[in-house]
Short mmCIF file of C-alpha atoms in Angstrom, two decimals:
data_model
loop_
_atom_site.label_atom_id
_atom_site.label_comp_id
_atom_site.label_asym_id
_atom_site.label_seq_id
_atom_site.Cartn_x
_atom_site.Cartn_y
_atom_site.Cartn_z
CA UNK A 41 114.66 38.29 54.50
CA UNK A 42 113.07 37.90 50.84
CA UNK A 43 109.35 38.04 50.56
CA UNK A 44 107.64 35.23 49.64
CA UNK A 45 106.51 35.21 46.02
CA UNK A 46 102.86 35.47 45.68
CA UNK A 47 100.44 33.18 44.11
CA UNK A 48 98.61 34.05 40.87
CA UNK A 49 95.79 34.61 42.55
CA UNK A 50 97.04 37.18 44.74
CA UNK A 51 98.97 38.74 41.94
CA UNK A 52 95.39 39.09 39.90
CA UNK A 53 93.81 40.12 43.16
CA UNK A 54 95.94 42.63 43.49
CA UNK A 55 95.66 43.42 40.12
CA UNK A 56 91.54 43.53 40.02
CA UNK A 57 91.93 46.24 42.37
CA UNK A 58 93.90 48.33 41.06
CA UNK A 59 91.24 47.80 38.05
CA UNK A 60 88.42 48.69 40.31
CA UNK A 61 90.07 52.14 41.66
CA UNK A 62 90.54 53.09 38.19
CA UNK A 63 87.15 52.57 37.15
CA UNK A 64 86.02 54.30 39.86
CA UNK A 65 88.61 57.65 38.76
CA UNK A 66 87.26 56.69 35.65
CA UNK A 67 83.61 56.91 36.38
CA UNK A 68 83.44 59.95 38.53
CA UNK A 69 85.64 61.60 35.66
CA UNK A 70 82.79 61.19 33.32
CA UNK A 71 80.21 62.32 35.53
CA UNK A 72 82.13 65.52 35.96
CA UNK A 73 82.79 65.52 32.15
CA UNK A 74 78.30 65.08 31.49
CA UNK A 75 78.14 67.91 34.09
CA UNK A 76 80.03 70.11 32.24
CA UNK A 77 78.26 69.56 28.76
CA UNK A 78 74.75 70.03 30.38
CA UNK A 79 76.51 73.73 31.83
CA UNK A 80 77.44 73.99 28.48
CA UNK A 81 73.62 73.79 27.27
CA UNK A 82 72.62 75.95 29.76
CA UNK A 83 75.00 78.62 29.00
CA UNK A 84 74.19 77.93 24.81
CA UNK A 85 70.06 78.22 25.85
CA UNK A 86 70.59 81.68 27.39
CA UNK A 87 72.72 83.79 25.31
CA UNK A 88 71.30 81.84 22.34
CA UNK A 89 68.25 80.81 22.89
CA UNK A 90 66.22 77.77 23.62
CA UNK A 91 65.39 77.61 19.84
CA UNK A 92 67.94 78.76 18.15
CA UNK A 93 71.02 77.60 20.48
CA UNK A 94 73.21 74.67 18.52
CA UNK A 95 74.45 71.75 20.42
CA UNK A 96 76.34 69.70 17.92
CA UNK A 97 79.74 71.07 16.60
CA UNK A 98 81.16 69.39 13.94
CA UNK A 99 84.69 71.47 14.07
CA UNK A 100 85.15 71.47 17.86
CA UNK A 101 84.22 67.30 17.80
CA UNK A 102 87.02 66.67 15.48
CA UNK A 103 89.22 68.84 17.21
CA UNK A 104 88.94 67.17 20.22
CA UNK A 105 89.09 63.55 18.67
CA UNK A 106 92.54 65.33 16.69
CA UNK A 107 93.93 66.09 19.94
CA UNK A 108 92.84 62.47 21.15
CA UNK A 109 95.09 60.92 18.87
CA UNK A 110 98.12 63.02 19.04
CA UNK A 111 98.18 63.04 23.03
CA UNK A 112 97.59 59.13 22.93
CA UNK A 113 100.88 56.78 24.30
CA UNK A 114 99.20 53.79 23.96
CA UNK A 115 99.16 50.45 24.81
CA UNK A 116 95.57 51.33 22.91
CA UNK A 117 95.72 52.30 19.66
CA UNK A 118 94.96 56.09 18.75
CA UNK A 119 91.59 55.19 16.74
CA UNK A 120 90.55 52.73 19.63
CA UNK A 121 91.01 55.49 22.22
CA UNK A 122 89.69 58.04 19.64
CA UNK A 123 86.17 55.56 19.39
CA UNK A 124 86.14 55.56 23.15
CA UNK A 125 85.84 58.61 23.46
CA UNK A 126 83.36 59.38 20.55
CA UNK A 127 81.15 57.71 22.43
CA UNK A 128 81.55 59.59 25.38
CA UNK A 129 81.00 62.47 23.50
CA UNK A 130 77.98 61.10 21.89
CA UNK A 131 76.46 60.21 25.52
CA UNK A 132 77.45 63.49 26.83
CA UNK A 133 75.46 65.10 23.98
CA UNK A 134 72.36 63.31 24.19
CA UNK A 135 72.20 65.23 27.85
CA UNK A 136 72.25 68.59 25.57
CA UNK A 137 69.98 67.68 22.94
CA UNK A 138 68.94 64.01 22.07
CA UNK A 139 69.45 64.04 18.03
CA UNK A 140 67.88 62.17 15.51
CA UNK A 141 70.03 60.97 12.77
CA UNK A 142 68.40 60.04 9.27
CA UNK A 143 70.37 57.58 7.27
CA UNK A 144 69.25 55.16 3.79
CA UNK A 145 67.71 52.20 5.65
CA UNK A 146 67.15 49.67 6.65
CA UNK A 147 67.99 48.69 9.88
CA UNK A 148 71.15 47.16 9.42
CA UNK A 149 72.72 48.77 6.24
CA UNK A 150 76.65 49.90 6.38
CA UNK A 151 75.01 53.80 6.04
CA UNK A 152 73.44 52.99 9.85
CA UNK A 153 76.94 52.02 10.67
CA UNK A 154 78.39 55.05 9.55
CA UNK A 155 76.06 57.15 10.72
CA UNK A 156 76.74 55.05 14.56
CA UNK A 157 80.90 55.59 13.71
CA UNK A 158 80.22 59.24 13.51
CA UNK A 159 77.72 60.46 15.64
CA UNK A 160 78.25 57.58 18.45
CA UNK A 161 75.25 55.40 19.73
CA UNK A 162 73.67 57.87 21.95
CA UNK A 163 71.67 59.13 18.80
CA UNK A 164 68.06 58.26 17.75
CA UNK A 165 68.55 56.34 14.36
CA UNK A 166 66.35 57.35 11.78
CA UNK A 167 66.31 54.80 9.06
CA UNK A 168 64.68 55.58 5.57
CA UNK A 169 63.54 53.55 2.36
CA UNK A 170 65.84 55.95 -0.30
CA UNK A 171 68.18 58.68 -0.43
CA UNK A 172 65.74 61.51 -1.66
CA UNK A 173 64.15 60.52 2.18
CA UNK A 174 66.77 61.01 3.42
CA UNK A 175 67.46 64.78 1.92
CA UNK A 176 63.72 65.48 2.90
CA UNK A 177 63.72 64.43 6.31
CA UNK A 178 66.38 66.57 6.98
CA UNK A 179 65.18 69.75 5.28
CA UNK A 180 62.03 69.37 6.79
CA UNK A 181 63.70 69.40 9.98
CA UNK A 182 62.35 66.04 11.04
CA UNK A 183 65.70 65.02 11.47
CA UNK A 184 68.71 67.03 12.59
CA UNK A 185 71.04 65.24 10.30
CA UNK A 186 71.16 62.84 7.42
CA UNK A 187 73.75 60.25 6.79
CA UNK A 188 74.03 59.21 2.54
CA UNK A 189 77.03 57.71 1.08
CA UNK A 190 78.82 59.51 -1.83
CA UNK A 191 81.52 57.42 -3.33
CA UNK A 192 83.33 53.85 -3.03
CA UNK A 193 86.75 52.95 -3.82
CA UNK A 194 85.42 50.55 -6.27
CA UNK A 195 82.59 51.71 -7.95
CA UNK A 196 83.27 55.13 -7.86
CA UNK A 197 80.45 57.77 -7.04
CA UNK A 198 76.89 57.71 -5.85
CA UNK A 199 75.41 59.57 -8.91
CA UNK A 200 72.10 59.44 -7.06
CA UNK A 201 73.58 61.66 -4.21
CA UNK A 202 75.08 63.84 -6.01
CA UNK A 203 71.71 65.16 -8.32
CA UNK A 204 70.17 65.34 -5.27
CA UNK A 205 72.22 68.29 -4.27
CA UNK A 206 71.34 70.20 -7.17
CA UNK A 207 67.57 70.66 -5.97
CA UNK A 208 68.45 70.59 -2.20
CA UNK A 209 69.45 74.07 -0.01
CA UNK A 210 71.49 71.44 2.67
CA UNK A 211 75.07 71.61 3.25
CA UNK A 212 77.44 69.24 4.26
CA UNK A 213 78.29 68.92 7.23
CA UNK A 214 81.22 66.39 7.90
CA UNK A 215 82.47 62.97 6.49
CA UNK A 216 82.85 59.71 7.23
CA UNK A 217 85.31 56.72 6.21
CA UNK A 218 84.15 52.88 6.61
CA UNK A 219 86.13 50.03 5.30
CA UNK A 220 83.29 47.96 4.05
CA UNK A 221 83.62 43.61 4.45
CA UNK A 222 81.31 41.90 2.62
CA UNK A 223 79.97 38.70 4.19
CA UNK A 224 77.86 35.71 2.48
CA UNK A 225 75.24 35.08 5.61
CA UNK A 226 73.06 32.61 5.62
CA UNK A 227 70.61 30.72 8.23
CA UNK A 228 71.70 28.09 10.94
CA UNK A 229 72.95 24.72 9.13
CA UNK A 230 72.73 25.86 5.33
CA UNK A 231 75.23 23.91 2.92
CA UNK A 232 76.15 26.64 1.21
CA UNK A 233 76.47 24.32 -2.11
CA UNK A 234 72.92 23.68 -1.94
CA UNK A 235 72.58 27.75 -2.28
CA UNK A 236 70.81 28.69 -5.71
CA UNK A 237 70.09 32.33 -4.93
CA UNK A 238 72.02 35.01 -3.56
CA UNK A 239 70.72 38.67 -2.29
CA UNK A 240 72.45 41.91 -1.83
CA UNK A 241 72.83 45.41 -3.04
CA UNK A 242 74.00 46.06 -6.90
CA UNK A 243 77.02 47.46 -5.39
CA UNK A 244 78.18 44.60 -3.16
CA UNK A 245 77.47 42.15 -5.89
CA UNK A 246 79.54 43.95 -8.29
CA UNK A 247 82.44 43.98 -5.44
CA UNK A 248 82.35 40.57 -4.55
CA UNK A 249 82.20 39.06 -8.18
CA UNK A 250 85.57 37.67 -8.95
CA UNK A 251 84.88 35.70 -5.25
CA UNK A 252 81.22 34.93 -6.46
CA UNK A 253 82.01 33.58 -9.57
CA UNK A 254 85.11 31.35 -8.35
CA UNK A 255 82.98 29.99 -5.13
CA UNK A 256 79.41 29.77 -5.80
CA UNK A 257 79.37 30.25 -9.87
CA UNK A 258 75.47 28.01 -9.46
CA UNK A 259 73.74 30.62 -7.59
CA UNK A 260 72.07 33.35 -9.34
CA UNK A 261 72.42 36.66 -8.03
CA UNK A 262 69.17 39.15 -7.40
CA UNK A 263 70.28 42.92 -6.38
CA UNK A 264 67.77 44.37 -3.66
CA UNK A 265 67.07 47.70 -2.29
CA UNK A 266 70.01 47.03 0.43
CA UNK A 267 72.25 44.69 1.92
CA UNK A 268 69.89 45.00 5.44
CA UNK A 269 66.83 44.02 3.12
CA UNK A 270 69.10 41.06 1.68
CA UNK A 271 69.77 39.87 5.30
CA UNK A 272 65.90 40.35 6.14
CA UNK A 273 64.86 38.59 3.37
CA UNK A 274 66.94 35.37 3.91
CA UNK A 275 65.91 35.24 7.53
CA UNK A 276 62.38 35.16 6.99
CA UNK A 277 62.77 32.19 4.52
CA UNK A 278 61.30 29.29 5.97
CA UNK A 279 61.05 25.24 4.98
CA UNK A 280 63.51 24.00 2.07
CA UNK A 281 63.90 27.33 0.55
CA UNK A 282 65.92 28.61 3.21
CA UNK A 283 68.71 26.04 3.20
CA UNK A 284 68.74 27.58 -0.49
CA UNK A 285 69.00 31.43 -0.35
CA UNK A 286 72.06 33.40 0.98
CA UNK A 287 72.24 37.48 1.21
CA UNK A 288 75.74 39.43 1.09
CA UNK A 289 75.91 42.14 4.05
CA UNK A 290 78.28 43.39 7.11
CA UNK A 291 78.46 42.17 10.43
CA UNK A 292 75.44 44.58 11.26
CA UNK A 293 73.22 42.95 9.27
CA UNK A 294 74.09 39.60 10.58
CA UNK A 295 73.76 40.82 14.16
CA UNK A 296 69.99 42.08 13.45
CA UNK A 297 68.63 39.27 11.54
CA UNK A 298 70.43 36.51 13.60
CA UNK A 299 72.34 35.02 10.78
CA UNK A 300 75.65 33.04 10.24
CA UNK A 301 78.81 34.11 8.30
CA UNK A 302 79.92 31.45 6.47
CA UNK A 303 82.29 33.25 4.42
CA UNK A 304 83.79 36.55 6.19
CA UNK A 305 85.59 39.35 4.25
CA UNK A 306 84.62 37.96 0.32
CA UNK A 307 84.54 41.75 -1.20
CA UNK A 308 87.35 41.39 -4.33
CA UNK A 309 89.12 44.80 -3.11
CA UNK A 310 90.63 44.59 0.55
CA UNK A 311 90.80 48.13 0.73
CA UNK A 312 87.33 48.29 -0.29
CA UNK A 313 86.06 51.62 1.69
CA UNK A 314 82.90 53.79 1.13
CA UNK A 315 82.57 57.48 1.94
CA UNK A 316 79.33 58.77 3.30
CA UNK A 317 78.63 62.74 3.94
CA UNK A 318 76.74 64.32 6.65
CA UNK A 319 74.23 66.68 5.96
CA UNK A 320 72.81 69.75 7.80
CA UNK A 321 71.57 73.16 7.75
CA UNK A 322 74.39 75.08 9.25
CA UNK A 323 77.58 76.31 8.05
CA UNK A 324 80.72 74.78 9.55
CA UNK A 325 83.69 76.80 11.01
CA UNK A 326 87.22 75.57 10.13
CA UNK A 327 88.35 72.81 12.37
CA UNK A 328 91.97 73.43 10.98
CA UNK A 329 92.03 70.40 8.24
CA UNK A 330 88.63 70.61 6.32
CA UNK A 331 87.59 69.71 2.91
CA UNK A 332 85.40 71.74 0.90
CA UNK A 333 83.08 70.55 -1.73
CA UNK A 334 81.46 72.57 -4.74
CA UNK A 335 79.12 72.29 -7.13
CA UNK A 336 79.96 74.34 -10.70
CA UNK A 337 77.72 74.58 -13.58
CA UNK A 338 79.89 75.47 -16.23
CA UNK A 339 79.91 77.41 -19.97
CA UNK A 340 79.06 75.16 -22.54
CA UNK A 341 82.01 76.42 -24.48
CA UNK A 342 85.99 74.82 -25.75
CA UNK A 343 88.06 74.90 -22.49
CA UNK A 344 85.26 74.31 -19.89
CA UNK A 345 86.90 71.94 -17.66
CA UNK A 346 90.21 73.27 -18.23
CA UNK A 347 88.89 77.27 -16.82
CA UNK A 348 87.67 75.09 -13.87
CA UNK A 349 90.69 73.28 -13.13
CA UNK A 350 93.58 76.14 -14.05
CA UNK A 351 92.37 78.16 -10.87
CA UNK A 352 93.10 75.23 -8.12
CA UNK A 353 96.75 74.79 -9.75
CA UNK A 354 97.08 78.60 -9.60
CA UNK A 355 96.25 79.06 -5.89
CA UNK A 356 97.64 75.75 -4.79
CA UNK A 357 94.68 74.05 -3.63
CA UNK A 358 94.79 70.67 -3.90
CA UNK A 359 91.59 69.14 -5.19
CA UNK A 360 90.61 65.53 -4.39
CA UNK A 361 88.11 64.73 -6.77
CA UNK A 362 85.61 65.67 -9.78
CA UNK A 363 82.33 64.13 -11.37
CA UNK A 364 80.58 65.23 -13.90
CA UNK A 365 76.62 65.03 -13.97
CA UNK A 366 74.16 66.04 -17.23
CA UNK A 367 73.05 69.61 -16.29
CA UNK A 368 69.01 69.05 -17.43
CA UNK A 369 69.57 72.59 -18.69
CA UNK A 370 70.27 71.67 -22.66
CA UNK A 371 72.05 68.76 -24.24
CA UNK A 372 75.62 68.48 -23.50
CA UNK A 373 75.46 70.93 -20.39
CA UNK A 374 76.69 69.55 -17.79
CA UNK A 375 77.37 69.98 -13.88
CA UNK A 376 80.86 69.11 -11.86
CA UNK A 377 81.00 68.05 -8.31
CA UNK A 378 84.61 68.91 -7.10
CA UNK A 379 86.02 67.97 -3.39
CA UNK A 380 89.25 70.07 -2.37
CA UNK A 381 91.24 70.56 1.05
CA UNK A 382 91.37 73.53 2.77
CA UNK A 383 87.95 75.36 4.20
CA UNK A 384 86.22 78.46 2.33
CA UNK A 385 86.99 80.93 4.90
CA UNK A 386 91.11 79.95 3.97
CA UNK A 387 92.11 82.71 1.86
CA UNK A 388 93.44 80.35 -1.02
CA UNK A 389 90.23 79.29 -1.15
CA UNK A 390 88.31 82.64 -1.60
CA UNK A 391 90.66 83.54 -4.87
CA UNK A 392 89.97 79.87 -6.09
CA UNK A 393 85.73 80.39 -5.10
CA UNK A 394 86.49 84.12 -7.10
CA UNK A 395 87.49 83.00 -10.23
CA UNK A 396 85.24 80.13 -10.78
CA UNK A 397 82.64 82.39 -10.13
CA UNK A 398 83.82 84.80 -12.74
CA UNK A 399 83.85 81.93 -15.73
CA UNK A 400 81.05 79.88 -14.52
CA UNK A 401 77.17 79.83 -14.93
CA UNK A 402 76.70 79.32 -11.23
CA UNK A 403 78.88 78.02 -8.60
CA UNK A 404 77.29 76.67 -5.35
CA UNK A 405 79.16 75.91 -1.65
CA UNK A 406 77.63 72.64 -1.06
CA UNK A 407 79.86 73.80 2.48
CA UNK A 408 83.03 73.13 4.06
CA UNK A 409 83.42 70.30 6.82
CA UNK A 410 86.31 68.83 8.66
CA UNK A 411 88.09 65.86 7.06
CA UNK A 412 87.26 62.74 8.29
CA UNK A 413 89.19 61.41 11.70
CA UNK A 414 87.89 57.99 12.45
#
């Protein structure tokens, strides 16, 4: 005798509790999972001390979102599962030590949403008005990290963060990769032809002007401080001007200050992505695929940049990029900030950090830091 075919509704029933016994695997698996960390914290504030005992591992992190990944059959996708369980990390963390995370504010800007990507959303968010802030909130301790972005696909490199590692004793500490979508946002009901002034960051103007100039060619276009203070600034227009102001900015942004996208994803590059460094005090083990970045103040002689380069094709080290900054010391002396794989403790990488040394005026570890994952 066949069995009568169920209904939908008993097939979802059905269904909704296998869902429910899941969650509740699920659930008590995370409890066990918090339980362990605080042991962990325990076990760091006794042989290490209260004080001196470190909580947040860089390495071991992206180790464990690595493995993540690879051990991942799906149907999720391995960076969905990987940001699932970032964030239990994160929450699992704030049980060890709560941390406070110092980014270049506003509220709002894409470096908050990096610094979320990375560290989770268990963190205390630090914003602050400019990048040197940033640097000393974090030596002073204030902070246990910072969060500054270093280079976009677009515009190339953040000179500003760059000089301010020559005057700063941080390292860094890790990386992180965000595709960055512009947005035009503007306030409920706005005809967006009746726009004359647009707000945003000198950067995001500059990526979104092919789509500026073919769609809104009448508005002028002021650069602010951020794109969060572009968003803030439009929503606090009020009367006829704000039917007549629009700000460029992520999703973030919009969220915050409770403003529309008309126009989603306008940035001229779709690749357009922005790198952003963490910075810290301490050193950072290999994870087994780090990045290491150096600062090198070379001899103002014929050949410089050539006795810097020759030494990474000799060892086989594959650099990944190199700026040059103005030295201060002299005219024409100048500084380069190079970015290679492999971690300073890799012995490639010692004969490399050897011979720069030997035909260099100074050569500084700015540190070594797992690549990014997410």
């Amino acid at each position: 005798m066949t069995k009568p075919e169920l209904t939908q509704e008993q097939e979802l029933g059905q269904l909704r509790q296998d869902i429910d016994q899941i969650d509740q695997q699920i659930q008590s698996l995370i409890n066990q999972r918090a339980a362990c960390a605080q042991r962990v914290a325990q076990v760091k504030q006794v042989h290490q001390g209260h004080q001196d005992a470190v909580f947040y591992r860089p390495e071991r992190e992206a180790q464990v979102l690595r493995r993540v990944m690879e051990r991942n059959q799906g149907p999720l996708d391995d960076e969905e599962m990987a940001r699932l369980f970032r964030e239990l990390m994160s929450a699992c963390l704030a049980h060890e030590q709560p941390m406070r995370i110092a980014f270049l504010g506003p509220q709002g800007t894409f470096t908050q949403a990096a610094a979320l990507k990375h560290f989770g959303h268990s963190v205390i968010s630090a914003p602050l008005t400019s990048i040197d802030e940033v640097f000393r909130e974090v030596e002073a301790k204030s902070a246990h990290y910072g969060v500054v972005p270093i280079e976009n696909s677009s515009e190339g490199m953040i000179n500003h963060t760059l000089d301010s590692f020559r005057h700063s004793s941080l390292v860094i500490c890790g990386e992180v990769e965000m595709r960055i979508h512009q947005n035009l946002l503007v306030k409920q009901n706005t005809d967006v032809s009746q726009i004359e002034c647009i707000y945003s960051h000198s950067q995001s103007l500059a990526q979104c002007r092919s789509w500026l100039d073919n769609h809104m060619p009448q508005a002028e276009r002021f650069a602010v401080s951020s794109n969060a203070e572009a968003a803030r600034r439009v929503a606090k227009e009020e009367g006829v001007s704000a039917g007549k102001v629009a700000a460029i900015a992520g999703l973030m942004a919009a969220e915050l200050y409770e403003l529309e996208v008309k126009h989603a994803n306008i940035e001229d590059q779709p690749d357009n992505t922005t790198r952003f460094l963490i910075i810290g005090h301490a050193a950072v083990p290999a994870s087994g695929q780090d990045k290491t970045s150096l600062l090198v103040l070379a001899r103002n002689k014929p050949g410089a940049l050539y006795h810097i380069l020759e030494p990474f094709h000799r060892h086989d080290v594959s650099m990944t990029s190199i700026e040059s900054r103005p030295s201060g010391q002299g005219a024409w002396g100048y500084v380069f900030y190079i970015d290679f794989e492999g971690h300073h403790s890799d012995t490639k990488v010692q004969q490399v950090l050897k011979d720069l040394d030997q035909d260099s005026v100074e050569v500084r570890l700015l540190g070594s830091y797992p690549q990014a994952v997410l």
